Structure formats: C-alpha cells, structure tokens
PDB file of C-alpha atoms in Angstrom:
ATOM      1  CA  MET A   1     -47.271   5.072  25.479  1.00 81.00           C
ATOM      2  CA  TYR A   2     -43.995   6.448  23.108  1.00 83.00           C
ATOM      3  CA  ALA A   3     -41.059   5.484  24.296  1.00 84.00           C
ATOM      4  CA  PHE A   4     -37.905   7.634  22.901  1.00 85.00           C
ATOM      5  CA  PHE A   5     -34.367   6.002  22.337  1.00 85.00           C
ATOM      6  CA  ASN A   6     -31.250   7.107  20.656  1.00 82.00           C
ATOM      7  CA  SER A   7     -31.242   7.909  17.265  1.00 76.00           C
ATOM      8  CA  SER A   8     -28.356   6.217  15.316  1.00 68.00           C
ATOM      9  CA  GLY A   9     -28.962   6.212  12.013  1.00 61.00           C
ATOM     10  CA  ASN A  10     -28.721   2.415  11.539  1.00 63.00           C
ATOM     11  CA  GLU A  11     -32.177   0.698  10.257  1.00 65.00           C
ATOM     12  CA  ASP A  12     -29.971  -2.440  11.574  1.00 68.00           C
ATOM     13  CA  SER A  13     -29.919  -0.774  14.675  1.00 74.00           C
ATOM     14  CA  VAL A  14     -34.049   0.545  14.573  1.00 75.00           C
ATOM     15  CA  ARG A  15     -35.035  -3.417  13.956  1.00 79.00           C
ATOM     16  CA  GLN A  16     -32.819  -4.748  16.598  1.00 80.00           C
ATOM     17  CA  LEU A  17     -33.675  -1.723  18.890  1.00 80.00           C
ATOM     18  CA  LEU A  18     -37.631  -3.104  17.763  1.00 80.00           C
ATOM     19  CA  GLN A  19     -37.299  -6.783  18.050  1.00 82.00           C
ATOM     20  CA  SER A  20     -35.552  -5.964  21.745  1.00 84.00           C
ATOM     21  CA  VAL A  21     -38.380  -4.505  23.012  1.00 81.00           C
ATOM     22  CA  SER A  22     -41.331  -6.247  21.899  1.00 83.00           C
ATOM     23  CA  GLN A  23     -39.553  -9.520  22.939  1.00 82.00           C
ATOM     24  CA  ASP A  24     -38.960  -7.682  26.686  1.00 81.00           C
ATOM     25  CA  PHE A  25     -42.980  -6.840  27.088  1.00 79.00           C
ATOM     26  CA  ASP A  26     -43.746  -9.974  25.508  1.00 81.00           C
ATOM     27  CA  LEU A  27     -45.629  -7.913  22.753  1.00 80.00           C
ATOM     28  CA  PRO A  28     -46.120  -9.227  19.348  1.00 81.00           C
ATOM     29  CA  HIS A  29     -43.817  -7.411  17.042  1.00 76.00           C
ATOM     30  CA  LYS A  30     -46.548  -5.628  14.458  1.00 77.00           C
ATOM     31  CA  GLU A  31     -48.296  -4.675  17.014  1.00 77.00           C
ATOM     32  CA  LEU A  32     -45.027  -1.585  17.532  1.00 81.00           C
ATOM     33  CA  ALA A  33     -44.807   1.729  15.947  1.00 80.00           C
ATOM     34  CA  ILE A  34     -41.560   3.357  14.667  1.00 80.00           C
ATOM     35  CA  THR A  35     -41.487   7.110  14.344  1.00 79.00           C
ATOM     36  CA  TYR A  36     -38.008   9.053  13.663  1.00 80.00           C
ATOM     37  CA  CYS A  37     -37.703  12.387  15.160  1.00 79.00           C
ATOM     38  CA  GLY A  38     -36.135  14.786  13.266  1.00 74.00           C
ATOM     39  CA  PRO A  39     -35.926  18.478  12.282  1.00 71.00           C
ATOM     40  CA  ASN A  40     -37.784  17.423   9.367  1.00 71.00           C
ATOM     41  CA  SER A  41     -39.921  14.381  11.348  1.00 67.00           C
ATOM     42  CA  VAL A  42     -43.318  16.623  10.852  1.00 67.00           C
ATOM     43  CA  ASN A  43     -43.615  19.293   8.602  1.00 65.00           C
ATOM     44  CA  LYS A  44     -46.813  20.368   8.353  1.00 63.00           C
ATOM     45  CA  SER A  45     -48.139  23.916   8.972  1.00 66.00           C
ATOM     46  CA  ASP A  46     -51.669  23.019  10.928  1.00 75.00           C
ATOM     47  CA  ILE A  47     -50.780  21.108  14.084  1.00 77.00           C
ATOM     48  CA  SER A  48     -54.452  20.265  15.535  1.00 78.00           C
ATOM     49  CA  ARG A  49     -54.660  18.255  12.451  1.00 79.00           C
ATOM     50  CA  LEU A  50     -51.227  16.245  14.068  1.00 80.00           C
ATOM     51  CA  LYS A  51     -51.597  12.895  15.373  1.00 80.00           C
ATOM     52  CA  PRO A  52     -49.921  12.275  18.865  1.00 80.00           C
ATOM     53  CA  GLU A  53     -46.835  11.375  17.552  1.00 80.00           C
ATOM     54  CA  GLU A  54     -46.442  13.033  15.328  1.00 82.00           C
ATOM     55  CA  LEU A  55     -47.058  16.209  18.219  1.00 83.00           C
ATOM     56  CA  ALA A  56     -45.355  14.003  20.467  1.00 82.00           C
ATOM     57  CA  SER A  57     -42.067  13.986  18.103  1.00 83.00           C
ATOM     58  CA  TYR A  58     -42.229  17.690  16.603  1.00 82.00           C
ATOM     59  CA  ILE A  59     -42.220  18.662  20.173  1.00 82.00           C
ATOM     60  CA  TRP A  60     -39.638  16.647  21.299  1.00 80.00           C
ATOM     61  CA  THR A  61     -37.052  17.713  18.146  1.00 80.00           C
ATOM     62  CA  THR A  62     -37.899  21.399  19.469  1.00 78.00           C
ATOM     63  CA  ARG A  63     -37.200  21.245  22.312  1.00 78.00           C
ATOM     64  CA  TYR A  64     -34.236  19.132  22.874  1.00 76.00           C
ATOM     65  CA  SER A  65     -32.495  19.383  19.281  1.00 69.00           C
ATOM     66  CA  ASP A  66     -31.709  15.662  19.140  1.00 72.00           C
ATOM     67  CA  GLU A  67     -33.250  12.626  16.788  1.00 79.00           C
ATOM     68  CA  SER A  68     -34.194  10.266  18.538  1.00 83.00           C
ATOM     69  CA  ILE A  69     -36.025   7.189  17.489  1.00 83.00           C
ATOM     70  CA  LEU A  70     -39.735   6.857  18.634  1.00 84.00           C
ATOM     71  CA  VAL A  71     -42.010   3.937  19.713  1.00 85.00           C
ATOM     72  CA  LYS A  72     -45.325   3.786  20.514  1.00 84.00           C
ATOM     73  CA  LEU A  73     -46.445   0.984  23.435  1.00 81.00           C
ATOM     74  CA  PRO A  74     -49.585  -0.558  22.589  1.00 81.00           C
ATOM     75  CA  VAL A  75     -49.846  -0.468  26.347  1.00 79.00           C
ATOM     76  CA  ASP A  76     -48.998   1.980  29.137  1.00 77.00           C
ATOM     77  CA  LEU A  77     -46.191   0.779  31.647  1.00 78.00           C
ATOM     78  CA  SER A  78     -45.938   0.673  35.325  1.00 81.00           C
ATOM     79  CA  SER A  79     -42.910   2.420  35.324  1.00 81.00           C
ATOM     80  CA  ASP A  80     -39.870   2.142  33.022  1.00 81.00           C
ATOM     81  CA  GLN A  81     -37.274   0.413  35.162  1.00 83.00           C
ATOM     82  CA  LEU A  82     -36.943  -2.224  32.873  1.00 82.00           C
ATOM     83  CA  LEU A  83     -36.530   0.171  29.812  1.00 83.00           C
ATOM     84  CA  ILE A  84     -33.575   2.178  31.826  1.00 86.00           C
ATOM     85  CA  GLU A  85     -31.618  -0.916  33.260  1.00 84.00           C
ATOM     86  CA  LYS A  86     -31.634  -2.226  29.802  1.00 83.00           C
ATOM     87  CA  TYR A  87     -30.729   0.692  27.644  1.00 81.00           C
ATOM     88  CA  GLN A  88     -29.357   3.189  29.460  1.00 80.00           C
ATOM     89  CA  SER A  89     -28.299   5.596  28.430  1.00 79.00           C
ATOM     90  CA  SER A  90     -29.802   5.392  24.661  1.00 81.00           C
ATOM     91  CA  TYR A  91     -33.827   5.563  26.901  1.00 84.00           C
ATOM     92  CA  LEU A  92     -34.170   8.986  27.041  1.00 85.00           C
ATOM     93  CA  GLY A  93     -37.564   8.902  28.781  1.00 82.00           C
ATOM     94  CA  CYS A  94     -41.321   8.397  27.202  1.00 84.00           C
ATOM     95  CA  LEU A  95     -44.830  10.744  26.922  1.00 80.00           C
ATOM     96  CA  PRO A  96     -47.192   8.705  28.370  1.00 77.00           C
ATOM     97  CA  ASN A  97     -51.198   8.303  27.076  1.00 72.00           C
ATOM     98  CA  LYS A  98     -52.949   9.384  29.536  1.00 71.00           C
ATOM     99  CA  ALA A  99     -51.175  13.411  28.508  1.00 70.00           C
ATOM    100  CA  LYS A 100     -53.470  15.318  27.377  1.00 74.00           C
ATOM    101  CA  ARG A 101     -53.378  15.660  23.746  1.00 71.00           C
ATOM    102  CA  ILE A 102     -54.887  19.129  24.315  1.00 74.00           C
ATOM    103  CA  SER A 103     -51.467  20.913  26.503  1.00 79.00           C
ATOM    104  CA  LEU A 104     -49.181  18.679  22.914  1.00 81.00           C
ATOM    105  CA  ARG A 105     -50.636  20.363  21.115  1.00 84.00           C
ATOM    106  CA  SER A 106     -50.724  23.899  22.942  1.00 82.00           C
ATOM    107  CA  ILE A 107     -47.435  22.757  23.458  1.00 83.00           C
ATOM    108  CA  ALA A 108     -46.512  22.492  19.976  1.00 83.00           C
ATOM    109  CA  ALA A 109     -48.012  25.384  19.494  1.00 83.00           C
ATOM    110  CA  GLN A 110     -45.223  27.057  21.521  1.00 82.00           C
ATOM    111  CA  CYS A 111     -42.308  25.105  19.599  1.00 82.00           C
ATOM    112  CA  LYS A 112     -44.131  26.128  15.796  1.00 82.00           C
ATOM    113  CA  LYS A 113     -43.205  30.517  16.675  1.00 82.00           C
ATOM    114  CA  ILE A 114     -40.035  29.087  18.046  1.00 81.00           C
ATOM    115  CA  LYS A 115     -39.561  27.716  13.846  1.00 79.00           C
ATOM    116  CA  SER A 116     -41.358  29.957  12.621  1.00 78.00           C
ATOM    117  CA  LEU A 117     -39.049  32.930  13.695  1.00 77.00           C
ATOM    118  CA  GLU A 118     -35.693  30.907  13.314  1.00 77.00           C
ATOM    119  CA  LYS A 119     -36.483  30.468  10.308  1.00 74.00           C
ATOM    120  CA  TYR A 120     -36.434  34.506  10.349  1.00 72.00           C
ATOM    121  CA  ARG A 121     -33.347  34.582  11.571  1.00 69.00           C
ATOM    122  CA  LYS A 122     -31.327  33.169   8.751  1.00 66.00           C
ATOM    123  CA  HIS A 123     -33.276  35.592   6.373  1.00 64.00           C
ATOM    124  CA  PHE A 124     -32.527  38.621   8.973  1.00 64.00           C
ATOM    125  CA  SER A 125     -29.405  37.972  10.040  1.00 59.00           C
ATOM    126  CA  LEU A 126     -27.632  38.726   5.605  1.00 51.00           C
ATOM    127  CA  SER A 127     -27.500  42.690   6.051  1.00 52.00           C
ATOM    128  CA  LEU A 128     -27.504  44.237   9.287  1.00 47.00           C
ATOM    129  CA  PHE A 129     -30.569  46.571   8.872  1.00 50.00           C
ATOM    130  CA  VAL A 130     -33.677  44.754   7.191  1.00 52.00           C
ATOM    131  CA  ASN A 131     -36.721  46.817   5.414  1.00 55.00           C
ATOM    132  CA  LYS A 132     -39.862  45.911   6.018  1.00 55.00           C
ATOM    133  CA  SER A 133     -41.476  45.682   2.707  1.00 56.00           C
ATOM    134  CA  THR A 134     -38.839  43.214   1.703  1.00 55.00           C
ATOM    135  CA  VAL A 135     -39.845  40.537   4.246  1.00 59.00           C
ATOM    136  CA  LYS A 136     -42.792  38.288   3.439  1.00 60.00           C
ATOM    137  CA  VAL A 137     -43.993  37.407   6.992  1.00 58.00           C
ATOM    138  CA  ASP A 138     -46.805  34.073   7.630  1.00 57.00           C
ATOM    139  CA  PRO A 139     -49.377  34.988   9.399  1.00 54.00           C
ATOM    140  CA  LEU A 140     -49.090  33.740  13.055  1.00 51.00           C
ATOM    141  CA  ALA A 141     -45.028  35.421  13.062  1.00 64.00           C
ATOM    142  CA  ALA A 142     -46.678  38.876  10.911  1.00 70.00           C
ATOM    143  CA  GLN A 143     -46.963  40.487  14.453  1.00 71.00           C
ATOM    144  CA  GLU A 144     -44.692  38.930  16.388  1.00 71.00           C
ATOM    145  CA  ILE A 145     -42.238  40.811  13.175  1.00 70.00           C
ATOM    146  CA  ASP A 146     -44.326  43.691  13.194  1.00 73.00           C
ATOM    147  CA  GLY A 147     -42.800  44.340  17.098  1.00 74.00           C
ATOM    148  CA  ILE A 148     -39.658  43.100  15.607  1.00 70.00           C
ATOM    149  CA  PHE A 149     -39.262  46.335  12.931  1.00 71.00           C
ATOM    150  CA  SER A 150     -41.190  48.116  15.575  1.00 74.00           C
ATOM    151  CA  LEU A 151     -37.839  47.381  18.450  1.00 71.00           C
ATOM    152  CA  GLN A 152     -35.237  47.931  14.887  1.00 69.00           C
ATOM    153  CA  ALA A 153     -36.453  51.099  14.713  1.00 68.00           C
ATOM    154  CA  LYS A 154     -36.686  53.067  18.153  1.00 72.00           C
ATOM    155  CA  THR A 155     -33.154  50.947  19.395  1.00 69.00           C
ATOM    156  CA  ASN A 156     -31.301  50.854  16.515  1.00 62.00           C
ATOM    157  CA  LYS A 157     -30.342  46.970  17.331  1.00 66.00           C
ATOM    158  CA  PRO A 158     -30.226  44.622  14.027  1.00 69.00           C
ATOM    159  CA  ALA A 159     -33.093  42.578  13.995  1.00 69.00           C
ATOM    160  CA  TYR A 160     -31.647  39.474  14.004  1.00 72.00           C
ATOM    161  CA  ARG A 161     -30.285  40.118  17.622  1.00 75.00           C
ATOM    162  CA  LEU A 162     -33.570  41.010  18.884  1.00 73.00           C
ATOM    163  CA  ILE A 163     -34.982  38.151  17.215  1.00 77.00           C
ATOM    164  CA  GLU A 164     -32.362  35.803  18.580  1.00 82.00           C
ATOM    165  CA  GLU A 165     -33.426  37.282  21.796  1.00 82.00           C
ATOM    166  CA  ARG A 166     -37.269  36.043  21.214  1.00 82.00           C
ATOM    167  CA  ILE A 167     -36.352  32.895  20.677  1.00 83.00           C
ATOM    168  CA  HIS A 168     -34.682  32.244  23.537  1.00 87.00           C
ATOM    169  CA  GLN A 169     -36.993  33.938  25.229  1.00 87.00           C
ATOM    170  CA  LEU A 170     -39.350  31.718  24.060  1.00 85.00           C
ATOM    171  CA  ARG A 171     -37.643  28.615  24.585  1.00 83.00           C
ATOM    172  CA  GLU A 172     -37.079  29.476  28.490  1.00 84.00           C
ATOM    173  CA  GLU A 173     -40.917  29.626  28.353  1.00 82.00           C
ATOM    174  CA  LEU A 174     -41.699  26.471  26.297  1.00 79.00           C
ATOM    175  CA  PHE A 175     -38.766  25.117  29.674  1.00 77.00           C
ATOM    176  CA  MET A 176     -40.847  26.088  32.611  1.00 77.00           C
ATOM    177  CA  ALA A 177     -43.540  24.626  30.887  1.00 71.00           C
ATOM    178  CA  GLN A 178     -44.409  21.234  32.164  1.00 70.00           C
ATOM    179  CA  ASN A 179     -42.316  18.902  30.522  1.00 71.00           C
ATOM    180  CA  PRO A 180     -44.550  16.061  29.185  1.00 74.00           C
ATOM    181  CA  PHE A 181     -41.781  13.677  28.771  1.00 74.00           C
ATOM    182  CA  ILE A 182     -40.467  11.385  31.867  1.00 70.00           C
ATOM    183  CA  ARG A 183     -38.044   9.113  32.626  1.00 73.00           C
ATOM    184  CA  ASN A 184     -37.621   6.928  35.984  1.00 71.00           C
ATOM    185  CA  PHE A 185     -41.462   7.386  37.202  1.00 70.00           C
TER     186      PHE A 185
END
C-alpha cells in the first residue's frame, strides 16, 4: 500500500513521519520506503518501465500538482482510520496494492499527454501565431500538434489558446476517470 502525506520539505519532519508510521503499524523502520512526489520526481519517457510507486508518484503530481511524500507500506491496511485520526490533513490518501498496474499505466499515459502539451504551451505563447516549421515535436504529440495547427489556420485563434483548451479538456477527462487514490475506506 502506498500512503501519501503532505510534504513540508523538511528532512527532519520526513524522518519523524517515517518513525511515527513505523511505530503506529508495528513495522520495522527498514521495511518502509519513502519517495518524494513533486514536479521533477519522475522524469522517464517510457512509462511502461516505471515501478508502481513511480507510476503512483507520476499520476499524483499530474493530477493534484501537490508536492507530497509517498510512504510504501509492506502490507495493505483494512482501514485508513488510524492514519486519518493521527495525521489529519497531513494524510492525503493512499493507493492500495490491489490497484492494477495496467490501469495505472493507462492513467499515466493520459498524464503524459497532458505533460507533453504543457511543454508546448510555453513555446507557443511566445508569439501569437506559430509556424509549423519552427516547432520540434516528439512522436507522441506530433498528431496533436498537427491538429492544433490546422485549427489555428481555420479559426484564426492563437495556438497557445487551443493548447490551453486541449489541456483543460484532458485534465477534465483525467478527473472523470476512476480515481485510483482513496481516503477514508
């Protein structure tokens, strides 16, 4: 099970959190693993090779844009009431081990589309209308960018606005999809 907690950025508070969780569930300190979840925590191009905790971190930061600490517990808990009572708002939620890796990969693929388009938003916002020959695109976003250019030509709307709309649409789809993270079970 992977539990998410607010990140204070302080190394001492992370150690205290680890010790506290270890004592609460009577688990050896060495069996718990901590991963930082932030904008640059997972930077791999091939999401099919990511470990479950890396997939969880990647999805969490794309979905919620919050920095957090992921604590990997070696066992699934029957309830997270103890975490809610003890850590209150510092405990954000969890991802049970029973979450299927395939479903995490499909959610991560959606997140990757969003991140790929966000990369181009900054580039496109430099000028009102962008010429296709000036843009370098990766294979994942090439079809998406072609669609944006054809829309730009038809509507006389700047590309960065079209990208903003597409990112907004993808984020809505991501939030409409089943949320793998749970709290209060």
